[in-house]
C-alpha cells in the first residue's frame, strides 16, 4: 500500500523494517557477487528499498532531551510569548486589585454613613435618625428599621439575587450560608425591637407629659433632663442598629460572596435603594393618606 504524499515517511517505516531491508540488501549483494555481477528485477527492487532506507535515515530526527536548549529562534519566540502572557496577567491582577479597592471604598462609605449615630447628638438629632427628613413615608414603610434598612432585608436581597438565573455564581452553595446569617441577624434584630419597645413604654409612663409623670416624677428633676435621659436610651438602640446594619453588609460582602459577586451585590443594593426612593418620592406628590400594611413595618 502506498502512503499519501502528505504523510511523513517515518509513519510507514519502523526500525524493524529498516533492519529487515538492510539484511535483504546485504544478502542480495552477496548473491550478485556469486552470479558474477548480473542484475535482475529482484536486484532493482532491493536497490529501490535501499534508496528508501537511505532517505529515511536522512529524515530521521533524534528526540530532544529535557533540559537541552532549543534553537535560538525558538527561544526568542518562547520569551516573547511568556512576556505577552505576563503582561496580560499583570493587567488582570491590576483589575482585581482595583475592584478590591473599590469594594473596600464602598464599604467605608457605608461605615461612615451608619457610624453617624455614634457621634454626640442632640434631641433633634435622635429624632432625625429615627425619621430622616429626606426619606418619604413610603420609603420609610418599605425599608426603615430605626431610620434605615433592616439588616435582614439587606441579606434577604442577597438571597433573592442568588435565586435569580443570571446573578451570583454557585447559588446553591450560598443558600446554607445565607440562611445561617439571616437567622443570627434576625435574633439580634428581635433583641433591639424588644429594647426599643421597653423604652417606648417607659416614655409613656414616666416622662413629664405622661399620665403619671406630673405626680410621680415631680421630684425626679427638671422635665428636660428626664426627656434627655430617655432620648439617650433611644440613641443607644439606634447606634446598635447602625452597627448591625453595617455588620450584615460587611459579612455578606467579605464572608459570603466572592469578589466579583460582592461588587455586583453592592451595585444592586445601591440601585434598588435609589429606585425605592424615587418611587416613594413620586407617591409623596400624590394626595391622600398613606396606608401601609403591618407586614411592611416588620411586624408579624
PDB file of C-alpha atoms in Angstrom:
ATOM      1  CA  UNK A   1       0.000   0.000   0.000  1.00  0.00           C
ATOM      2  CA  UNK A   2       1.378   3.370  -0.919  1.00  0.00           C
ATOM      3  CA  UNK A   3       1.314   6.148   1.651  1.00  0.00           C
ATOM      4  CA  UNK A   4      -0.310   9.510   0.951  1.00  0.00           C
ATOM      5  CA  UNK A   5       2.110  12.198  -0.117  1.00  0.00           C
ATOM      6  CA  UNK A   6       1.111  14.441   2.814  1.00  0.00           C
ATOM      7  CA  UNK A   7       2.008  11.861   5.457  1.00  0.00           C
ATOM      8  CA  UNK A   8       5.560  11.660   6.899  1.00  0.00           C
ATOM      9  CA  UNK A   9       7.698   8.816   5.732  1.00  0.00           C
ATOM     10  CA  UNK A  10       8.571   7.733   9.261  1.00  0.00           C
ATOM     11  CA  UNK A  11       4.981   6.623   9.855  1.00  0.00           C
ATOM     12  CA  UNK A  12       5.382   3.834   7.298  1.00  0.00           C
ATOM     13  CA  UNK A  13       8.850   2.715   8.217  1.00  0.00           C
ATOM     14  CA  UNK A  14       9.760   1.389  11.639  1.00  0.00           C
ATOM     15  CA  UNK A  15      13.136   0.367  12.915  1.00  0.00           C
ATOM     16  CA  UNK A  16      12.299  -3.298  12.432  1.00  0.00           C
ATOM     17  CA  UNK A  17      11.566  -2.674   8.756  1.00  0.00           C
ATOM     18  CA  UNK A  18      14.873  -0.875   8.450  1.00  0.00           C
ATOM     19  CA  UNK A  19      16.803  -3.853   9.797  1.00  0.00           C
ATOM     20  CA  UNK A  20      14.869  -6.306   7.633  1.00  0.00           C
ATOM     21  CA  UNK A  21      15.529  -4.358   4.446  1.00  0.00           C
ATOM     22  CA  UNK A  22      19.220  -3.969   5.218  1.00  0.00           C
ATOM     23  CA  UNK A  23      19.555  -7.720   5.721  1.00  0.00           C
ATOM     24  CA  UNK A  24      17.908  -8.335   2.338  1.00  0.00           C
ATOM     25  CA  UNK A  25      20.204  -5.799   0.664  1.00  0.00           C
ATOM     26  CA  UNK A  26      23.308  -7.421   2.099  1.00  0.00           C
ATOM     27  CA  UNK A  27      22.053 -10.841   1.053  1.00  0.00           C
ATOM     28  CA  UNK A  28      21.378  -9.620  -2.487  1.00  0.00           C
ATOM     29  CA  UNK A  29      24.826  -8.082  -2.778  1.00  0.00           C
ATOM     30  CA  UNK A  30      26.436 -11.389  -1.798  1.00  0.00           C
ATOM     31  CA  UNK A  31      24.227 -13.283  -4.252  1.00  0.00           C
ATOM     32  CA  UNK A  32      25.140 -10.861  -7.008  1.00  0.00           C
ATOM     33  CA  UNK A  33      28.809 -11.488  -6.462  1.00  0.00           C
ATOM     34  CA  UNK A  34      28.246 -15.242  -6.661  1.00  0.00           C
ATOM     35  CA  UNK A  35      26.421 -14.847 -10.025  1.00  0.00           C
ATOM     36  CA  UNK A  36      29.161 -12.744 -11.473  1.00  0.00           C
ATOM     37  CA  UNK A  37      27.598  -9.322 -11.123  1.00  0.00           C
ATOM     38  CA  UNK A  38      24.440  -9.851 -13.125  1.00  0.00           C
ATOM     39  CA  UNK A  39      21.373  -7.847 -12.186  1.00  0.00           C
ATOM     40  CA  UNK A  40      17.749  -8.773 -12.362  1.00  0.00           C
ATOM     41  CA  UNK A  41      14.409  -7.402 -11.380  1.00  0.00           C
ATOM     42  CA  UNK A  42      14.862  -8.524  -7.784  1.00  0.00           C
ATOM     43  CA  UNK A  43      18.094  -6.614  -7.571  1.00  0.00           C
ATOM     44  CA  UNK A  44      16.431  -3.480  -8.839  1.00  0.00           C
ATOM     45  CA  UNK A  45      13.682  -3.868  -6.267  1.00  0.00           C
ATOM     46  CA  UNK A  46      16.190  -4.238  -3.480  1.00  0.00           C
ATOM     47  CA  UNK A  47      18.108  -1.196  -4.735  1.00  0.00           C
ATOM     48  CA  UNK A  48      14.899   0.855  -4.540  1.00  0.00           C
ATOM     49  CA  UNK A  49      14.334  -0.329  -0.997  1.00  0.00           C
ATOM     50  CA  UNK A  50      17.899   0.552  -0.083  1.00  0.00           C
ATOM     51  CA  UNK A  51      17.394   4.045  -1.509  1.00  0.00           C
ATOM     52  CA  UNK A  52      14.237   4.353   0.524  1.00  0.00           C
ATOM     53  CA  UNK A  53      16.099   3.356   3.674  1.00  0.00           C
ATOM     54  CA  UNK A  54      18.810   5.890   2.875  1.00  0.00           C
ATOM     55  CA  UNK A  55      16.119   8.556   2.525  1.00  0.00           C
ATOM     56  CA  UNK A  56      14.592   7.540   5.803  1.00  0.00           C
ATOM     57  CA  UNK A  57      17.872   7.812   7.591  1.00  0.00           C
ATOM     58  CA  UNK A  58      18.262  11.359   6.320  1.00  0.00           C
ATOM     59  CA  UNK A  59      14.829  12.413   7.657  1.00  0.00           C
ATOM     60  CA  UNK A  60      15.118  10.706  10.989  1.00  0.00           C
ATOM     61  CA  UNK A  61      15.454  13.158  13.921  1.00  0.00           C
ATOM     62  CA  UNK A  62      16.796  12.360  17.339  1.00  0.00           C
ATOM     63  CA  UNK A  63      14.389  13.303  20.184  1.00  0.00           C
ATOM     64  CA  UNK A  64      15.326  16.386  22.213  1.00  0.00           C
ATOM     65  CA  UNK A  65      16.091  15.535  25.785  1.00  0.00           C
ATOM     66  CA  UNK A  66      14.585  17.564  28.626  1.00  0.00           C
ATOM     67  CA  UNK A  67      16.916  20.344  29.653  1.00  0.00           C
ATOM     68  CA  UNK A  68      18.617  20.741  26.302  1.00  0.00           C
ATOM     69  CA  UNK A  69      18.306  24.136  24.644  1.00  0.00           C
ATOM     70  CA  UNK A  70      16.127  24.786  21.609  1.00  0.00           C
ATOM     71  CA  UNK A  71      17.196  26.721  18.579  1.00  0.00           C
ATOM     72  CA  UNK A  72      17.716  30.433  19.078  1.00  0.00           C
ATOM     73  CA  UNK A  73      14.596  31.449  17.175  1.00  0.00           C
ATOM     74  CA  UNK A  74      12.506  29.037  19.299  1.00  0.00           C
ATOM     75  CA  UNK A  75      13.897  30.617  22.471  1.00  0.00           C
ATOM     76  CA  UNK A  76      13.097  34.102  21.219  1.00  0.00           C
ATOM     77  CA  UNK A  77       9.536  33.116  20.396  1.00  0.00           C
ATOM     78  CA  UNK A  78       9.135  31.436  23.773  1.00  0.00           C
ATOM     79  CA  UNK A  79      10.410  34.504  25.637  1.00  0.00           C
ATOM     80  CA  UNK A  80       8.121  36.787  23.655  1.00  0.00           C
ATOM     81  CA  UNK A  81       5.132  34.569  24.363  1.00  0.00           C
ATOM     82  CA  UNK A  82       5.909  34.492  28.076  1.00  0.00           C
ATOM     83  CA  UNK A  83       6.320  38.252  28.120  1.00  0.00           C
ATOM     84  CA  UNK A  84       2.936  38.713  26.447  1.00  0.00           C
ATOM     85  CA  UNK A  85       1.265  36.329  28.879  1.00  0.00           C
ATOM     86  CA  UNK A  86       2.911  38.043  31.852  1.00  0.00           C
ATOM     87  CA  UNK A  87       1.675  41.439  30.641  1.00  0.00           C
ATOM     88  CA  UNK A  88      -1.856  40.105  30.279  1.00  0.00           C
ATOM     89  CA  UNK A  89      -1.701  38.522  33.722  1.00  0.00           C
ATOM     90  CA  UNK A  90      -0.418  41.774  35.229  1.00  0.00           C
ATOM     91  CA  UNK A  91      -3.386  43.653  33.767  1.00  0.00           C
ATOM     92  CA  UNK A  92      -5.766  41.098  35.253  1.00  0.00           C
ATOM     93  CA  UNK A  93      -4.094  41.441  38.650  1.00  0.00           C
ATOM     94  CA  UNK A  94      -4.350  45.220  38.480  1.00  0.00           C
ATOM     95  CA  UNK A  95      -8.027  44.949  37.567  1.00  0.00           C
ATOM     96  CA  UNK A  96      -8.603  42.614  40.513  1.00  0.00           C
ATOM     97  CA  UNK A  97      -6.779  44.951  42.877  1.00  0.00           C
ATOM     98  CA  UNK A  98      -8.747  47.921  41.539  1.00  0.00           C
ATOM     99  CA  UNK A  99     -12.014  46.041  42.111  1.00  0.00           C
ATOM    100  CA  UNK A 100     -10.949  45.128  45.631  1.00  0.00           C
ATOM    101  CA  UNK A 101     -10.110  48.769  46.377  1.00  0.00           C
ATOM    102  CA  UNK A 102     -13.477  49.932  45.052  1.00  0.00           C
ATOM    103  CA  UNK A 103     -15.336  47.398  47.170  1.00  0.00           C
ATOM    104  CA  UNK A 104     -13.392  48.477  50.255  1.00  0.00           C
ATOM    105  CA  UNK A 105     -14.042  52.136  49.490  1.00  0.00           C
ATOM    106  CA  UNK A 106     -17.770  51.480  49.115  1.00  0.00           C
ATOM    107  CA  UNK A 107     -17.855  49.632  52.444  1.00  0.00           C
ATOM    108  CA  UNK A 108     -16.000  52.511  54.107  1.00  0.00           C
ATOM    109  CA  UNK A 109     -18.641  54.928  52.856  1.00  0.00           C
ATOM    110  CA  UNK A 110     -21.409  52.753  54.276  1.00  0.00           C
ATOM    111  CA  UNK A 111     -19.497  52.548  57.534  1.00  0.00           C
ATOM    112  CA  UNK A 112     -19.202  56.348  57.711  1.00  0.00           C
ATOM    113  CA  UNK A 113     -22.911  56.685  56.961  1.00  0.00           C
ATOM    114  CA  UNK A 114     -24.008  54.189  59.613  1.00  0.00           C
ATOM    115  CA  UNK A 115     -21.450  55.482  62.114  1.00  0.00           C
ATOM    116  CA  UNK A 116     -23.114  58.860  62.379  1.00  0.00           C
ATOM    117  CA  UNK A 117     -25.233  57.586  65.253  1.00  0.00           C
ATOM    118  CA  UNK A 118     -22.154  57.125  67.441  1.00  0.00           C
ATOM    119  CA  UNK A 119     -21.359  60.839  67.425  1.00  0.00           C
ATOM    120  CA  UNK A 120     -22.689  63.122  70.206  1.00  0.00           C
ATOM    121  CA  UNK A 121     -26.252  64.045  69.335  1.00  0.00           C
ATOM    122  CA  UNK A 122     -28.885  66.476  70.480  1.00  0.00           C
ATOM    123  CA  UNK A 123     -32.543  65.668  70.967  1.00  0.00           C
ATOM    124  CA  UNK A 124     -33.436  66.730  67.450  1.00  0.00           C
ATOM    125  CA  UNK A 125     -30.557  64.641  66.077  1.00  0.00           C
ATOM    126  CA  UNK A 126     -32.024  61.499  67.643  1.00  0.00           C
ATOM    127  CA  UNK A 127     -35.379  62.290  66.058  1.00  0.00           C
ATOM    128  CA  UNK A 128     -33.640  62.808  62.700  1.00  0.00           C
ATOM    129  CA  UNK A 129     -32.011  59.393  62.976  1.00  0.00           C
ATOM    130  CA  UNK A 130     -35.361  57.752  63.687  1.00  0.00           C
ATOM    131  CA  UNK A 131     -37.270  59.629  60.980  1.00  0.00           C
ATOM    132  CA  UNK A 132     -34.907  61.176  58.391  1.00  0.00           C
ATOM    133  CA  UNK A 133     -36.417  64.291  56.840  1.00  0.00           C
ATOM    134  CA  UNK A 134     -35.323  63.375  53.324  1.00  0.00           C
ATOM    135  CA  UNK A 135     -36.976  59.947  53.446  1.00  0.00           C
ATOM    136  CA  UNK A 136     -40.535  59.830  52.050  1.00  0.00           C
ATOM    137  CA  UNK A 137     -43.177  57.959  54.014  1.00  0.00           C
ATOM    138  CA  UNK A 138     -43.418  55.088  51.522  1.00  0.00           C
ATOM    139  CA  UNK A 139     -39.662  54.581  51.649  1.00  0.00           C
ATOM    140  CA  UNK A 140     -39.755  54.529  55.439  1.00  0.00           C
ATOM    141  CA  UNK A 141     -42.523  51.947  55.330  1.00  0.00           C
ATOM    142  CA  UNK A 142     -40.689  49.761  52.810  1.00  0.00           C
ATOM    143  CA  UNK A 143     -37.181  49.791  54.271  1.00  0.00           C
ATOM    144  CA  UNK A 144     -36.953  51.612  57.551  1.00  0.00           C
ATOM    145  CA  UNK A 145     -35.958  49.987  60.782  1.00  0.00           C
ATOM    146  CA  UNK A 146     -34.878  52.698  63.207  1.00  0.00           C
ATOM    147  CA  UNK A 147     -34.322  55.072  60.303  1.00  0.00           C
ATOM    148  CA  UNK A 148     -32.760  52.828  57.650  1.00  0.00           C
ATOM    149  CA  UNK A 149     -32.648  49.330  56.143  1.00  0.00           C
ATOM    150  CA  UNK A 150     -33.422  46.295  58.221  1.00  0.00           C
ATOM    151  CA  UNK A 151     -30.264  44.155  58.354  1.00  0.00           C
ATOM    152  CA  UNK A 152     -32.233  41.025  57.472  1.00  0.00           C
ATOM    153  CA  UNK A 153     -33.680  42.875  54.472  1.00  0.00           C
ATOM    154  CA  UNK A 154     -30.131  43.510  53.231  1.00  0.00           C
ATOM    155  CA  UNK A 155     -29.291  39.813  53.399  1.00  0.00           C
ATOM    156  CA  UNK A 156     -32.733  38.964  52.004  1.00  0.00           C
ATOM    157  CA  UNK A 157     -31.873  40.988  48.923  1.00  0.00           C
ATOM    158  CA  UNK A 158     -28.766  38.861  48.530  1.00  0.00           C
ATOM    159  CA  UNK A 159     -30.852  35.701  48.752  1.00  0.00           C
ATOM    160  CA  UNK A 160     -33.219  36.941  46.034  1.00  0.00           C
ATOM    161  CA  UNK A 161     -30.210  37.617  43.787  1.00  0.00           C
ATOM    162  CA  UNK A 162     -28.884  34.114  44.448  1.00  0.00           C
ATOM    163  CA  UNK A 163     -32.201  32.627  43.341  1.00  0.00           C
ATOM    164  CA  UNK A 164     -32.209  34.567  40.068  1.00  0.00           C
ATOM    165  CA  UNK A 165     -30.871  32.899  36.957  1.00  0.00           C
ATOM    166  CA  UNK A 166     -28.260  35.490  35.982  1.00  0.00           C
ATOM    167  CA  UNK A 167     -26.944  36.764  39.311  1.00  0.00           C
ATOM    168  CA  UNK A 168     -24.171  35.436  41.505  1.00  0.00           C
ATOM    169  CA  UNK A 169     -22.153  32.289  40.977  1.00  0.00           C
ATOM    170  CA  UNK A 170     -22.923  28.992  42.717  1.00  0.00           C
ATOM    171  CA  UNK A 171     -26.363  29.982  44.110  1.00  0.00           C
ATOM    172  CA  UNK A 172     -26.878  26.558  45.705  1.00  0.00           C
ATOM    173  CA  UNK A 173     -23.742  26.949  47.781  1.00  0.00           C
ATOM    174  CA  UNK A 174     -24.903  30.303  49.128  1.00  0.00           C
ATOM    175  CA  UNK A 175     -28.245  29.136  50.469  1.00  0.00           C
ATOM    176  CA  UNK A 176     -26.959  27.495  53.636  1.00  0.00           C
ATOM    177  CA  UNK A 177     -24.631  30.391  54.499  1.00  0.00           C
ATOM    178  CA  UNK A 178     -27.381  32.954  53.867  1.00  0.00           C
ATOM    179  CA  UNK A 179     -29.915  31.063  55.979  1.00  0.00           C
ATOM    180  CA  UNK A 180     -27.487  30.967  58.894  1.00  0.00           C
ATOM    181  CA  UNK A 181     -26.642  34.644  58.502  1.00  0.00           C
ATOM    182  CA  UNK A 182     -30.294  35.693  58.346  1.00  0.00           C
ATOM    183  CA  UNK A 183     -31.064  33.599  61.417  1.00  0.00           C
ATOM    184  CA  UNK A 184     -28.276  35.131  63.509  1.00  0.00           C
ATOM    185  CA  UNK A 185     -29.008  38.707  62.432  1.00  0.00           C
ATOM    186  CA  UNK A 186     -32.742  38.154  62.954  1.00  0.00           C
ATOM    187  CA  UNK A 187     -32.114  37.252  66.603  1.00  0.00           C
ATOM    188  CA  UNK A 188     -30.214  40.491  67.183  1.00  0.00           C
ATOM    189  CA  UNK A 189     -32.954  42.439  65.431  1.00  0.00           C
ATOM    190  CA  UNK A 190     -35.552  40.947  67.760  1.00  0.00           C
ATOM    191  CA  UNK A 191     -33.495  41.894  70.825  1.00  0.00           C
ATOM    192  CA  UNK A 192     -33.268  45.514  69.668  1.00  0.00           C
ATOM    193  CA  UNK A 193     -37.001  45.565  68.882  1.00  0.00           C
ATOM    194  CA  UNK A 194     -37.769  44.487  72.436  1.00  0.00           C
ATOM    195  CA  UNK A 195     -35.359  47.027  73.855  1.00  0.00           C
ATOM    196  CA  UNK A 196     -36.975  49.839  71.888  1.00  0.00           C
ATOM    197  CA  UNK A 197     -40.470  48.694  72.888  1.00  0.00           C
ATOM    198  CA  UNK A 198     -39.441  48.831  76.547  1.00  0.00           C
ATOM    199  CA  UNK A 199     -38.072  52.363  76.125  1.00  0.00           C
ATOM    200  CA  UNK A 200     -41.295  53.485  74.460  1.00  0.00           C
ATOM    201  CA  UNK A 201     -43.359  52.026  77.268  1.00  0.00           C
ATOM    202  CA  UNK A 202     -41.230  53.810  79.864  1.00  0.00           C
ATOM    203  CA  UNK A 203     -41.542  57.075  77.951  1.00  0.00           C
ATOM    204  CA  UNK A 204     -45.301  56.920  78.128  1.00  0.00           C
ATOM    205  CA  UNK A 205     -45.302  56.099  81.838  1.00  0.00           C
ATOM    206  CA  UNK A 206     -42.518  58.266  83.227  1.00  0.00           C
ATOM    207  CA  UNK A 207     -41.993  61.331  81.059  1.00  0.00           C
ATOM    208  CA  UNK A 208     -43.447  64.560  82.483  1.00  0.00           C
ATOM    209  CA  UNK A 209     -46.142  64.722  79.817  1.00  0.00           C
ATOM    210  CA  UNK A 210     -47.220  61.116  80.506  1.00  0.00           C
ATOM    211  CA  UNK A 211     -50.239  60.111  82.603  1.00  0.00           C
ATOM    212  CA  UNK A 212     -48.259  59.607  85.795  1.00  0.00           C
ATOM    213  CA  UNK A 213     -45.445  61.974  85.008  1.00  0.00           C
ATOM    214  CA  UNK A 214     -46.817  65.070  86.699  1.00  0.00           C
ATOM    215  CA  UNK A 215     -47.318  63.228  90.012  1.00  0.00           C
ATOM    216  CA  UNK A 216     -44.637  60.547  90.293  1.00  0.00           C
ATOM    217  CA  UNK A 217     -41.731  62.316  88.596  1.00  0.00           C
ATOM    218  CA  UNK A 218     -42.130  65.800  90.000  1.00  0.00           C
ATOM    219  CA  UNK A 219     -39.266  65.303  92.420  1.00  0.00           C
ATOM    220  CA  UNK A 220     -37.031  63.483  89.936  1.00  0.00           C
ATOM    221  CA  UNK A 221     -35.569  66.660  88.409  1.00  0.00           C
ATOM    222  CA  UNK A 222     -36.291  69.034  85.542  1.00  0.00           C
ATOM    223  CA  UNK A 223     -38.537  67.687  82.808  1.00  0.00           C
ATOM    224  CA  UNK A 224     -35.994  68.358  80.068  1.00  0.00           C
ATOM    225  CA  UNK A 225     -33.396  66.247  81.873  1.00  0.00           C
ATOM    226  CA  UNK A 226     -35.774  63.312  82.048  1.00  0.00           C
ATOM    227  CA  UNK A 227     -36.575  63.654  78.360  1.00  0.00           C
ATOM    228  CA  UNK A 228     -32.862  63.779  77.611  1.00  0.00           C
ATOM    229  CA  UNK A 229     -32.307  60.591  79.593  1.00  0.00           C
ATOM    230  CA  UNK A 230     -34.925  58.702  77.595  1.00  0.00           C
ATOM    231  CA  UNK A 231     -33.569  60.003  74.284  1.00  0.00           C
ATOM    232  CA  UNK A 232     -30.096  58.781  75.235  1.00  0.00           C
ATOM    233  CA  UNK A 233     -31.548  55.309  75.640  1.00  0.00           C
ATOM    234  CA  UNK A 234     -33.100  55.579  72.175  1.00  0.00           C
ATOM    235  CA  UNK A 235     -29.798  56.808  70.813  1.00  0.00           C
ATOM    236  CA  UNK A 236     -28.015  53.746  72.176  1.00  0.00           C
ATOM    237  CA  UNK A 237     -30.505  51.459  70.443  1.00  0.00           C
ATOM    238  CA  UNK A 238     -30.066  53.324  67.153  1.00  0.00           C
ATOM    239  CA  UNK A 239     -26.295  53.018  67.464  1.00  0.00           C
ATOM    240  CA  UNK A 240     -26.611  49.257  67.902  1.00  0.00           C
ATOM    241  CA  UNK A 241     -28.955  49.120  64.917  1.00  0.00           C
ATOM    242  CA  UNK A 242     -26.498  51.019  62.725  1.00  0.00           C
ATOM    243  CA  UNK A 243     -23.671  48.713  63.755  1.00  0.00           C
ATOM    244  CA  UNK A 244     -25.822  45.682  62.975  1.00  0.00           C
ATOM    245  CA  UNK A 245     -26.680  47.067  59.524  1.00  0.00           C
ATOM    246  CA  UNK A 246     -23.054  47.549  58.624  1.00  0.00           C
ATOM    247  CA  UNK A 247     -22.049  44.166  60.036  1.00  0.00           C
ATOM    248  CA  UNK A 248     -24.698  42.429  57.920  1.00  0.00           C
ATOM    249  CA  UNK A 249     -23.452  44.242  54.822  1.00  0.00           C
ATOM    250  CA  UNK A 250     -19.803  43.532  55.609  1.00  0.00           C
ATOM    251  CA  UNK A 251     -20.410  39.838  56.310  1.00  0.00           C
ATOM    252  CA  UNK A 252     -22.331  39.454  53.066  1.00  0.00           C
ATOM    253  CA  UNK A 253     -19.604  41.136  51.015  1.00  0.00           C
ATOM    254  CA  UNK A 254     -16.496  39.719  52.686  1.00  0.00           C
ATOM    255  CA  UNK A 255     -17.526  36.360  54.143  1.00  0.00           C
ATOM    256  CA  UNK A 256     -20.275  35.025  51.889  1.00  0.00           C
ATOM    257  CA  UNK A 257     -19.559  36.377  48.403  1.00  0.00           C
ATOM    258  CA  UNK A 258     -16.547  36.177  46.151  1.00  0.00           C
ATOM    259  CA  UNK A 259     -15.036  39.431  44.915  1.00  0.00           C
ATOM    260  CA  UNK A 260     -16.949  39.670  41.633  1.00  0.00           C
ATOM    261  CA  UNK A 261     -20.277  38.748  43.236  1.00  0.00           C
ATOM    262  CA  UNK A 262     -19.647  41.246  46.051  1.00  0.00           C
ATOM    263  CA  UNK A 263     -19.213  44.060  43.534  1.00  0.00           C
ATOM    264  CA  UNK A 264     -22.397  43.004  41.724  1.00  0.00           C
ATOM    265  CA  UNK A 265     -24.305  42.878  45.008  1.00  0.00           C
ATOM    266  CA  UNK A 266     -23.192  46.374  46.063  1.00  0.00           C
ATOM    267  CA  UNK A 267     -24.277  47.765  42.702  1.00  0.00           C
ATOM    268  CA  UNK A 268     -27.674  46.085  43.055  1.00  0.00           C
ATOM    269  CA  UNK A 269     -28.047  47.204  46.671  1.00  0.00           C
ATOM    270  CA  UNK A 270     -27.465  50.878  45.849  1.00  0.00           C
ATOM    271  CA  UNK A 271     -29.606  50.665  42.708  1.00  0.00           C
ATOM    272  CA  UNK A 272     -32.603  49.140  44.491  1.00  0.00           C
ATOM    273  CA  UNK A 273     -32.363  51.642  47.325  1.00  0.00           C
ATOM    274  CA  UNK A 274     -32.347  54.518  44.837  1.00  0.00           C
ATOM    275  CA  UNK A 275     -35.267  53.019  42.884  1.00  0.00           C
ATOM    276  CA  UNK A 276     -37.361  52.682  46.051  1.00  0.00           C
ATOM    277  CA  UNK A 277     -36.580  56.295  46.945  1.00  0.00           C
ATOM    278  CA  UNK A 278     -37.705  57.507  43.513  1.00  0.00           C
ATOM    279  CA  UNK A 279     -40.975  55.583  43.670  1.00  0.00           C
ATOM    280  CA  UNK A 280     -41.644  56.847  47.202  1.00  0.00           C
ATOM    281  CA  UNK A 281     -40.903  60.429  46.130  1.00  0.00           C
ATOM    282  CA  UNK A 282     -43.415  60.111  43.299  1.00  0.00           C
ATOM    283  CA  UNK A 283     -46.029  58.733  45.676  1.00  0.00           C
ATOM    284  CA  UNK A 284     -45.398  61.643  48.015  1.00  0.00           C
ATOM    285  CA  UNK A 285     -46.566  64.056  45.336  1.00  0.00           C
ATOM    286  CA  UNK A 286     -49.977  62.391  45.233  1.00  0.00           C
ATOM    287  CA  UNK A 287     -52.688  63.500  47.610  1.00  0.00           C
ATOM    288  CA  UNK A 288     -54.310  61.252  50.148  1.00  0.00           C
ATOM    289  CA  UNK A 289     -53.310  59.390  53.314  1.00  0.00           C
ATOM    290  CA  UNK A 290     -50.512  56.827  53.320  1.00  0.00           C
ATOM    291  CA  UNK A 291     -51.697  53.299  54.098  1.00  0.00           C
ATOM    292  CA  UNK A 292     -49.057  50.718  54.884  1.00  0.00           C
ATOM    293  CA  UNK A 293     -49.647  47.037  55.763  1.00  0.00           C
ATOM    294  CA  UNK A 294     -48.266  45.921  59.107  1.00  0.00           C
ATOM    295  CA  UNK A 295     -46.044  43.313  57.469  1.00  0.00           C
ATOM    296  CA  UNK A 296     -44.120  46.051  55.668  1.00  0.00           C
ATOM    297  CA  UNK A 297     -43.222  47.508  59.039  1.00  0.00           C
ATOM    298  CA  UNK A 298     -41.612  44.262  60.108  1.00  0.00           C
ATOM    299  CA  UNK A 299     -44.498  43.165  62.314  1.00  0.00           C
ATOM    300  CA  UNK A 300     -45.572  39.519  62.293  1.00  0.00           C
TER     301      UNK A 300
END
